[in-house]
């Protein structure tokens, strides 16, 4: 993962930096959970849930990609792949190393995009989805970042449970 995710310290001194720092901390916790696992383990179902470590990583990567696009473009268009259900599982031919590389790239893009925003209060229209209300919805860039932090934290917790069921390791014990 990127240096900022291994040692979360974005150099922005303001709210941009604080929110990026919080997101980087959550990413770092997720990555602890991914340490020393094989591709087969990353694809293994260890609970009654369909979630896997690789699927969580892939979903969070896609989440950063689409939410950063929504925030930066601000056009209300549905980003490609936002509703793709394959984002929740490793498909044949994917590797943990490849997924980690994609996550690194998505994190860097998010950090660069947020750093370039002049105002986190800028409002952007959200794309229409099957669960959207009929009227247009707008979120600030700040709210999008907070959503990414929450989503990463929530799924890092899921990943920790899956990892514990896989081999007994936990994020707390690996820190």
JSON list of C-alpha atoms in Angstrom, two decimals:
[
{"chain": "A", "resi": 1, "resn": "UNK", "atom": "CA", "xyz": [0.00, 0.00, 0.00]},
{"chain": "A", "resi": 2, "resn": "UNK", "atom": "CA", "xyz": [1.04, 3.60, -0.27]},
{"chain": "A", "resi": 3, "resn": "UNK", "atom": "CA", "xyz": [3.26, 5.28, 2.26]},
{"chain": "A", "resi": 4, "resn": "UNK", "atom": "CA", "xyz": [0.35, 7.41, 3.40]},
{"chain": "A", "resi": 5, "resn": "UNK", "atom": "CA", "xyz": [-1.68, 4.31, 4.19]},
{"chain": "A", "resi": 6, "resn": "UNK", "atom": "CA", "xyz": [1.15, 2.56, 6.01]},
{"chain": "A", "resi": 7, "resn": "UNK", "atom": "CA", "xyz": [1.99, 5.73, 7.90]},
{"chain": "A", "resi": 8, "resn": "UNK", "atom": "CA", "xyz": [-1.15, 7.86, 7.62]},
{"chain": "A", "resi": 9, "resn": "UNK", "atom": "CA", "xyz": [0.05, 11.44, 7.53]},
{"chain": "A", "resi": 10, "resn": "UNK", "atom": "CA", "xyz": [-1.23, 13.42, 4.56]},
{"chain": "A", "resi": 11, "resn": "UNK", "atom": "CA", "xyz": [0.62, 16.71, 4.51]},
{"chain": "A", "resi": 12, "resn": "UNK", "atom": "CA", "xyz": [-2.44, 18.92, 4.17]},
{"chain": "A", "resi": 13, "resn": "UNK", "atom": "CA", "xyz": [-2.81, 21.03, 7.32]},
{"chain": "A", "resi": 14, "resn": "UNK", "atom": "CA", "xyz": [-6.55, 21.65, 7.12]},
{"chain": "A", "resi": 15, "resn": "UNK", "atom": "CA", "xyz": [-9.79, 19.68, 7.09]},
{"chain": "A", "resi": 16, "resn": "UNK", "atom": "CA", "xyz": [-8.73, 18.03, 3.83]},
{"chain": "A", "resi": 17, "resn": "UNK", "atom": "CA", "xyz": [-5.72, 16.55, 5.61]},
{"chain": "A", "resi": 18, "resn": "UNK", "atom": "CA", "xyz": [-7.67, 15.55, 8.72]},
{"chain": "A", "resi": 19, "resn": "UNK", "atom": "CA", "xyz": [-10.25, 13.62, 6.71]},
{"chain": "A", "resi": 20, "resn": "UNK", "atom": "CA", "xyz": [-7.63, 12.01, 4.50]},
{"chain": "A", "resi": 21, "resn": "UNK", "atom": "CA", "xyz": [-5.71, 11.04, 7.63]},
{"chain": "A", "resi": 22, "resn": "UNK", "atom": "CA", "xyz": [-8.81, 9.36, 9.10]},
{"chain": "A", "resi": 23, "resn": "UNK", "atom": "CA", "xyz": [-9.38, 7.48, 5.83]},
{"chain": "A", "resi": 24, "resn": "UNK", "atom": "CA", "xyz": [-5.71, 6.42, 5.68]},
{"chain": "A", "resi": 25, "resn": "UNK", "atom": "CA", "xyz": [-5.94, 5.07, 9.24]},
{"chain": "A", "resi": 26, "resn": "UNK", "atom": "CA", "xyz": [-8.92, 2.90, 8.29]},
{"chain": "A", "resi": 27, "resn": "UNK", "atom": "CA", "xyz": [-7.13, 1.68, 5.17]},
{"chain": "A", "resi": 28, "resn": "UNK", "atom": "CA", "xyz": [-4.09, 0.76, 7.26]},
{"chain": "A", "resi": 29, "resn": "UNK", "atom": "CA", "xyz": [-6.24, -1.31, 9.63]},
{"chain": "A", "resi": 30, "resn": "UNK", "atom": "CA", "xyz": [-7.77, -3.14, 6.68]},
{"chain": "A", "resi": 31, "resn": "UNK", "atom": "CA", "xyz": [-4.32, -3.88, 5.27]},
{"chain": "A", "resi": 32, "resn": "UNK", "atom": "CA", "xyz": [-3.16, -5.38, 8.57]},
{"chain": "A", "resi": 33, "resn": "UNK", "atom": "CA", "xyz": [-5.97, -7.88, 8.18]},
{"chain": "A", "resi": 34, "resn": "UNK", "atom": "CA", "xyz": [-4.70, -8.78, 4.70]},
{"chain": "A", "resi": 35, "resn": "UNK", "atom": "CA", "xyz": [-1.14, -9.56, 5.84]},
{"chain": "A", "resi": 36, "resn": "UNK", "atom": "CA", "xyz": [0.33, -12.94, 5.04]},
{"chain": "A", "resi": 37, "resn": "UNK", "atom": "CA", "xyz": [-2.69, -14.48, 3.34]},
{"chain": "A", "resi": 38, "resn": "UNK", "atom": "CA", "xyz": [-2.68, -16.41, 0.09]},
{"chain": "A", "resi": 39, "resn": "UNK", "atom": "CA", "xyz": [-4.87, -15.88, -2.94]},
{"chain": "A", "resi": 40, "resn": "UNK", "atom": "CA", "xyz": [-6.87, -18.95, -1.95]},
{"chain": "A", "resi": 41, "resn": "UNK", "atom": "CA", "xyz": [-7.41, -17.57, 1.57]},
{"chain": "A", "resi": 42, "resn": "UNK", "atom": "CA", "xyz": [-8.42, -14.19, 0.13]},
{"chain": "A", "resi": 43, "resn": "UNK", "atom": "CA", "xyz": [-11.17, -15.92, -1.85]},
{"chain": "A", "resi": 44, "resn": "UNK", "atom": "CA", "xyz": [-12.30, -18.24, 0.95]},
{"chain": "A", "resi": 45, "resn": "UNK", "atom": "CA", "xyz": [-15.70, -17.94, 2.64]},
{"chain": "A", "resi": 46, "resn": "UNK", "atom": "CA", "xyz": [-15.16, -18.38, 6.38]},
{"chain": "A", "resi": 47, "resn": "UNK", "atom": "CA", "xyz": [-18.57, -17.33, 7.67]},
{"chain": "A", "resi": 48, "resn": "UNK", "atom": "CA", "xyz": [-22.17, -17.72, 6.52]},
{"chain": "A", "resi": 49, "resn": "UNK", "atom": "CA", "xyz": [-21.72, -14.43, 4.69]},
{"chain": "A", "resi": 50, "resn": "UNK", "atom": "CA", "xyz": [-20.73, -14.39, 1.03]},
{"chain": "A", "resi": 51, "resn": "UNK", "atom": "CA", "xyz": [-18.00, -11.87, 1.87]},
{"chain": "A", "resi": 52, "resn": "UNK", "atom": "CA", "xyz": [-14.33, -12.77, 1.43]},
{"chain": "A", "resi": 53, "resn": "UNK", "atom": "CA", "xyz": [-11.20, -10.78, 2.19]},
{"chain": "A", "resi": 54, "resn": "UNK", "atom": "CA", "xyz": [-10.50, -10.34, -1.53]},
{"chain": "A", "resi": 55, "resn": "UNK", "atom": "CA", "xyz": [-14.10, -9.35, -2.19]},
{"chain": "A", "resi": 56, "resn": "UNK", "atom": "CA", "xyz": [-14.01, -6.72, 0.54]},
{"chain": "A", "resi": 57, "resn": "UNK", "atom": "CA", "xyz": [-10.76, -5.30, -0.81]},
{"chain": "A", "resi": 58, "resn": "UNK", "atom": "CA", "xyz": [-12.16, -5.24, -4.33]},
{"chain": "A", "resi": 59, "resn": "UNK", "atom": "CA", "xyz": [-15.40, -3.56, -3.17]},
{"chain": "A", "resi": 60, "resn": "UNK", "atom": "CA", "xyz": [-13.53, -0.86, -1.24]},
{"chain": "A", "resi": 61, "resn": "UNK", "atom": "CA", "xyz": [-11.32, -0.22, -4.26]},
{"chain": "A", "resi": 62, "resn": "UNK", "atom": "CA", "xyz": [-14.35, 0.21, -6.49]},
{"chain": "A", "resi": 63, "resn": "UNK", "atom": "CA", "xyz": [-15.97, 2.39, -3.82]},
{"chain": "A", "resi": 64, "resn": "UNK", "atom": "CA", "xyz": [-13.03, 4.78, -3.74]},
{"chain": "A", "resi": 65, "resn": "UNK", "atom": "CA", "xyz": [-12.91, 4.87, -7.53]},
{"chain": "A", "resi": 66, "resn": "UNK", "atom": "CA", "xyz": [-16.59, 5.65, -8.05]},
{"chain": "A", "resi": 67, "resn": "UNK", "atom": "CA", "xyz": [-17.03, 8.06, -5.12]},
{"chain": "A", "resi": 68, "resn": "UNK", "atom": "CA", "xyz": [-13.91, 9.98, -6.11]},
{"chain": "A", "resi": 69, "resn": "UNK", "atom": "CA", "xyz": [-15.25, 10.21, -9.66]},
{"chain": "A", "resi": 70, "resn": "UNK", "atom": "CA", "xyz": [-18.64, 11.42, -8.38]},
{"chain": "A", "resi": 71, "resn": "UNK", "atom": "CA", "xyz": [-16.92, 14.02, -6.20]},
{"chain": "A", "resi": 72, "resn": "UNK", "atom": "CA", "xyz": [-14.53, 15.30, -8.87]},
{"chain": "A", "resi": 73, "resn": "UNK", "atom": "CA", "xyz": [-16.72, 15.19, -11.97]},
{"chain": "A", "resi": 74, "resn": "UNK", "atom": "CA", "xyz": [-19.82, 16.46, -10.23]},
{"chain": "A", "resi": 75, "resn": "UNK", "atom": "CA", "xyz": [-21.96, 15.60, -13.24]},
{"chain": "A", "resi": 76, "resn": "UNK", "atom": "CA", "xyz": [-24.46, 13.26, -11.55]},
{"chain": "A", "resi": 77, "resn": "UNK", "atom": "CA", "xyz": [-23.63, 10.46, -14.01]},
{"chain": "A", "resi": 78, "resn": "UNK", "atom": "CA", "xyz": [-23.45, 6.88, -12.80]},
{"chain": "A", "resi": 79, "resn": "UNK", "atom": "CA", "xyz": [-19.75, 5.84, -12.84]},
{"chain": "A", "resi": 80, "resn": "UNK", "atom": "CA", "xyz": [-18.95, 2.73, -14.82]},
{"chain": "A", "resi": 81, "resn": "UNK", "atom": "CA", "xyz": [-18.94, -0.35, -12.61]},
{"chain": "A", "resi": 82, "resn": "UNK", "atom": "CA", "xyz": [-20.70, 1.25, -9.64]},
{"chain": "A", "resi": 83, "resn": "UNK", "atom": "CA", "xyz": [-23.46, -1.37, -9.73]},
{"chain": "A", "resi": 84, "resn": "UNK", "atom": "CA", "xyz": [-21.31, -4.30, -10.90]},
{"chain": "A", "resi": 85, "resn": "UNK", "atom": "CA", "xyz": [-21.90, -7.19, -8.50]},
{"chain": "A", "resi": 86, "resn": "UNK", "atom": "CA", "xyz": [-18.50, -8.72, -9.33]},
{"chain": "A", "resi": 87, "resn": "UNK", "atom": "CA", "xyz": [-16.98, -5.98, -7.19]},
{"chain": "A", "resi": 88, "resn": "UNK", "atom": "CA", "xyz": [-17.88, -8.09, -4.13]},
{"chain": "A", "resi": 89, "resn": "UNK", "atom": "CA", "xyz": [-15.87, -11.19, -5.03]},
{"chain": "A", "resi": 90, "resn": "UNK", "atom": "CA", "xyz": [-12.58, -12.29, -6.45]},
{"chain": "A", "resi": 91, "resn": "UNK", "atom": "CA", "xyz": [-13.10, -13.70, -9.90]},
{"chain": "A", "resi": 92, "resn": "UNK", "atom": "CA", "xyz": [-10.96, -16.32, -11.58]},
{"chain": "A", "resi": 93, "resn": "UNK", "atom": "CA", "xyz": [-7.53, -14.98, -12.43]},
{"chain": "A", "resi": 94, "resn": "UNK", "atom": "CA", "xyz": [-7.49, -12.21, -9.84]},
{"chain": "A", "resi": 95, "resn": "UNK", "atom": "CA", "xyz": [-4.76, -12.21, -7.23]},
{"chain": "A", "resi": 96, "resn": "UNK", "atom": "CA", "xyz": [-4.48, -10.57, -3.85]},
{"chain": "A", "resi": 97, "resn": "UNK", "atom": "CA", "xyz": [-1.33, -8.77, -5.02]},
{"chain": "A", "resi": 98, "resn": "UNK", "atom": "CA", "xyz": [-3.24, -7.37, -8.00]},
{"chain": "A", "resi": 99, "resn": "UNK", "atom": "CA", "xyz": [-6.15, -6.27, -5.82]},
{"chain": "A", "resi": 100, "resn": "UNK", "atom": "CA", "xyz": [-3.75, -4.61, -3.37]},
{"chain": "A", "resi": 101, "resn": "UNK", "atom": "CA", "xyz": [-2.10, -2.74, -6.24]},
{"chain": "A", "resi": 102, "resn": "UNK", "atom": "CA", "xyz": [-5.49, -1.51, -7.47]},
{"chain": "A", "resi": 103, "resn": "UNK", "atom": "CA", "xyz": [-6.37, -0.42, -3.92]},
{"chain": "A", "resi": 104, "resn": "UNK", "atom": "CA", "xyz": [-3.10, 1.52, -3.69]},
{"chain": "A", "resi": 105, "resn": "UNK", "atom": "CA", "xyz": [-3.87, 3.29, -6.97]},
{"chain": "A", "resi": 106, "resn": "UNK", "atom": "CA", "xyz": [-7.43, 4.11, -5.89]},
{"chain": "A", "resi": 107, "resn": "UNK", "atom": "CA", "xyz": [-6.17, 5.49, -2.57]},
{"chain": "A", "resi": 108, "resn": "UNK", "atom": "CA", "xyz": [-3.59, 7.69, -4.29]},
{"chain": "A", "resi": 109, "resn": "UNK", "atom": "CA", "xyz": [-6.20, 9.01, -6.71]},
{"chain": "A", "resi": 110, "resn": "UNK", "atom": "CA", "xyz": [-8.58, 9.79, -3.85]},
{"chain": "A", "resi": 111, "resn": "UNK", "atom": "CA", "xyz": [-5.84, 11.62, -1.92]},
{"chain": "A", "resi": 112, "resn": "UNK", "atom": "CA", "xyz": [-4.73, 13.63, -4.96]},
{"chain": "A", "resi": 113, "resn": "UNK", "atom": "CA", "xyz": [-8.31, 14.48, -5.91]},
{"chain": "A", "resi": 114, "resn": "UNK", "atom": "CA", "xyz": [-9.24, 15.65, -2.42]},
{"chain": "A", "resi": 115, "resn": "UNK", "atom": "CA", "xyz": [-6.06, 17.69, -2.13]},
{"chain": "A", "resi": 116, "resn": "UNK", "atom": "CA", "xyz": [-7.00, 19.50, -5.35]},
{"chain": "A", "resi": 117, "resn": "UNK", "atom": "CA", "xyz": [-10.50, 20.44, -4.14]},
{"chain": "A", "resi": 118, "resn": "UNK", "atom": "CA", "xyz": [-10.69, 24.08, -3.10]},
{"chain": "A", "resi": 119, "resn": "UNK", "atom": "CA", "xyz": [-13.76, 23.54, -0.89]},
{"chain": "A", "resi": 120, "resn": "UNK", "atom": "CA", "xyz": [-15.03, 20.38, 0.78]},
{"chain": "A", "resi": 121, "resn": "UNK", "atom": "CA", "xyz": [-18.41, 22.07, 1.05]},
{"chain": "A", "resi": 122, "resn": "UNK", "atom": "CA", "xyz": [-18.92, 21.98, -2.71]},
{"chain": "A", "resi": 123, "resn": "UNK", "atom": "CA", "xyz": [-22.08, 20.08, -3.51]},
{"chain": "A", "resi": 124, "resn": "UNK", "atom": "CA", "xyz": [-22.37, 17.48, -6.26]},
{"chain": "A", "resi": 125, "resn": "UNK", "atom": "CA", "xyz": [-25.37, 15.58, -7.57]},
{"chain": "A", "resi": 126, "resn": "UNK", "atom": "CA", "xyz": [-25.41, 11.88, -6.84]},
{"chain": "A", "resi": 127, "resn": "UNK", "atom": "CA", "xyz": [-26.07, 9.45, -9.68]},
{"chain": "A", "resi": 128, "resn": "UNK", "atom": "CA", "xyz": [-29.45, 7.78, -9.96]},
{"chain": "A", "resi": 129, "resn": "UNK", "atom": "CA", "xyz": [-29.44, 4.24, -8.62]},
{"chain": "A", "resi": 130, "resn": "UNK", "atom": "CA", "xyz": [-32.23, 1.70, -8.12]},
{"chain": "A", "resi": 131, "resn": "UNK", "atom": "CA", "xyz": [-32.44, 2.75, -4.46]},
{"chain": "A", "resi": 132, "resn": "UNK", "atom": "CA", "xyz": [-32.35, 6.52, -5.06]},
{"chain": "A", "resi": 133, "resn": "UNK", "atom": "CA", "xyz": [-35.30, 8.69, -4.09]},
{"chain": "A", "resi": 134, "resn": "UNK", "atom": "CA", "xyz": [-37.19, 10.17, -7.03]},
{"chain": "A", "resi": 135, "resn": "UNK", "atom": "CA", "xyz": [-35.84, 13.69, -6.41]},
{"chain": "A", "resi": 136, "resn": "UNK", "atom": "CA", "xyz": [-32.19, 14.63, -7.07]},
{"chain": "A", "resi": 137, "resn": "UNK", "atom": "CA", "xyz": [-29.83, 14.19, -4.13]},
{"chain": "A", "resi": 138, "resn": "UNK", "atom": "CA", "xyz": [-26.72, 16.29, -3.57]},
{"chain": "A", "resi": 139, "resn": "UNK", "atom": "CA", "xyz": [-23.84, 15.60, -1.21]},
{"chain": "A", "resi": 140, "resn": "UNK", "atom": "CA", "xyz": [-20.88, 17.77, -0.31]},
{"chain": "A", "resi": 141, "resn": "UNK", "atom": "CA", "xyz": [-17.37, 16.50, -1.00]},
{"chain": "A", "resi": 142, "resn": "UNK", "atom": "CA", "xyz": [-17.01, 16.39, 2.80]},
{"chain": "A", "resi": 143, "resn": "UNK", "atom": "CA", "xyz": [-19.96, 14.01, 3.10]},
{"chain": "A", "resi": 144, "resn": "UNK", "atom": "CA", "xyz": [-18.54, 11.80, 0.37]},
{"chain": "A", "resi": 145, "resn": "UNK", "atom": "CA", "xyz": [-15.24, 11.58, 2.25]},
{"chain": "A", "resi": 146, "resn": "UNK", "atom": "CA", "xyz": [-17.07, 10.80, 5.49]},
{"chain": "A", "resi": 147, "resn": "UNK", "atom": "CA", "xyz": [-18.97, 8.08, 3.61]},
{"chain": "A", "resi": 148, "resn": "UNK", "atom": "CA", "xyz": [-15.68, 6.57, 2.39]},
{"chain": "A", "resi": 149, "resn": "UNK", "atom": "CA", "xyz": [-14.29, 6.62, 5.95]},
{"chain": "A", "resi": 150, "resn": "UNK", "atom": "CA", "xyz": [-17.42, 4.90, 7.30]},
{"chain": "A", "resi": 151, "resn": "UNK", "atom": "CA", "xyz": [-17.50, 2.35, 4.50]},
{"chain": "A", "resi": 152, "resn": "UNK", "atom": "CA", "xyz": [-13.82, 1.50, 4.96]},
{"chain": "A", "resi": 153, "resn": "UNK", "atom": "CA", "xyz": [-14.18, 1.19, 8.74]},
{"chain": "A", "resi": 154, "resn": "UNK", "atom": "CA", "xyz": [-17.27, -0.99, 8.46]},
{"chain": "A", "resi": 155, "resn": "UNK", "atom": "CA", "xyz": [-15.68, -3.36, 5.96]},
{"chain": "A", "resi": 156, "resn": "UNK", "atom": "CA", "xyz": [-12.38, -3.43, 7.87]},
{"chain": "A", "resi": 157, "resn": "UNK", "atom": "CA", "xyz": [-14.42, -4.85, 10.76]},
{"chain": "A", "resi": 158, "resn": "UNK", "atom": "CA", "xyz": [-16.00, -7.41, 8.47]},
{"chain": "A", "resi": 159, "resn": "UNK", "atom": "CA", "xyz": [-12.54, -8.34, 7.19]},
{"chain": "A", "resi": 160, "resn": "UNK", "atom": "CA", "xyz": [-11.25, -8.79, 10.74]},
{"chain": "A", "resi": 161, "resn": "UNK", "atom": "CA", "xyz": [-14.03, -11.27, 11.53]},
{"chain": "A", "resi": 162, "resn": "UNK", "atom": "CA", "xyz": [-13.40, -13.17, 8.30]},
{"chain": "A", "resi": 163, "resn": "UNK", "atom": "CA", "xyz": [-9.66, -13.29, 9.04]},
{"chain": "A", "resi": 164, "resn": "UNK", "atom": "CA", "xyz": [-10.23, -14.54, 12.59]},
{"chain": "A", "resi": 165, "resn": "UNK", "atom": "CA", "xyz": [-12.46, -17.31, 11.24]},
{"chain": "A", "resi": 166, "resn": "UNK", "atom": "CA", "xyz": [-9.82, -18.11, 8.59]},
{"chain": "A", "resi": 167, "resn": "UNK", "atom": "CA", "xyz": [-6.78, -18.61, 10.79]},
{"chain": "A", "resi": 168, "resn": "UNK", "atom": "CA", "xyz": [-7.34, -17.00, 14.18]},
{"chain": "A", "resi": 169, "resn": "UNK", "atom": "CA", "xyz": [-5.41, -13.82, 13.35]},
{"chain": "A", "resi": 170, "resn": "UNK", "atom": "CA", "xyz": [-6.92, -10.45, 14.22]},
{"chain": "A", "resi": 171, "resn": "UNK", "atom": "CA", "xyz": [-6.01, -6.89, 13.44]},
{"chain": "A", "resi": 172, "resn": "UNK", "atom": "CA", "xyz": [-5.56, -6.08, 17.13]},
{"chain": "A", "resi": 173, "resn": "UNK", "atom": "CA", "xyz": [-3.09, -8.92, 17.61]},
{"chain": "A", "resi": 174, "resn": "UNK", "atom": "CA", "xyz": [-1.14, -8.00, 14.45]},
{"chain": "A", "resi": 175, "resn": "UNK", "atom": "CA", "xyz": [-0.70, -4.29, 15.10]}
]
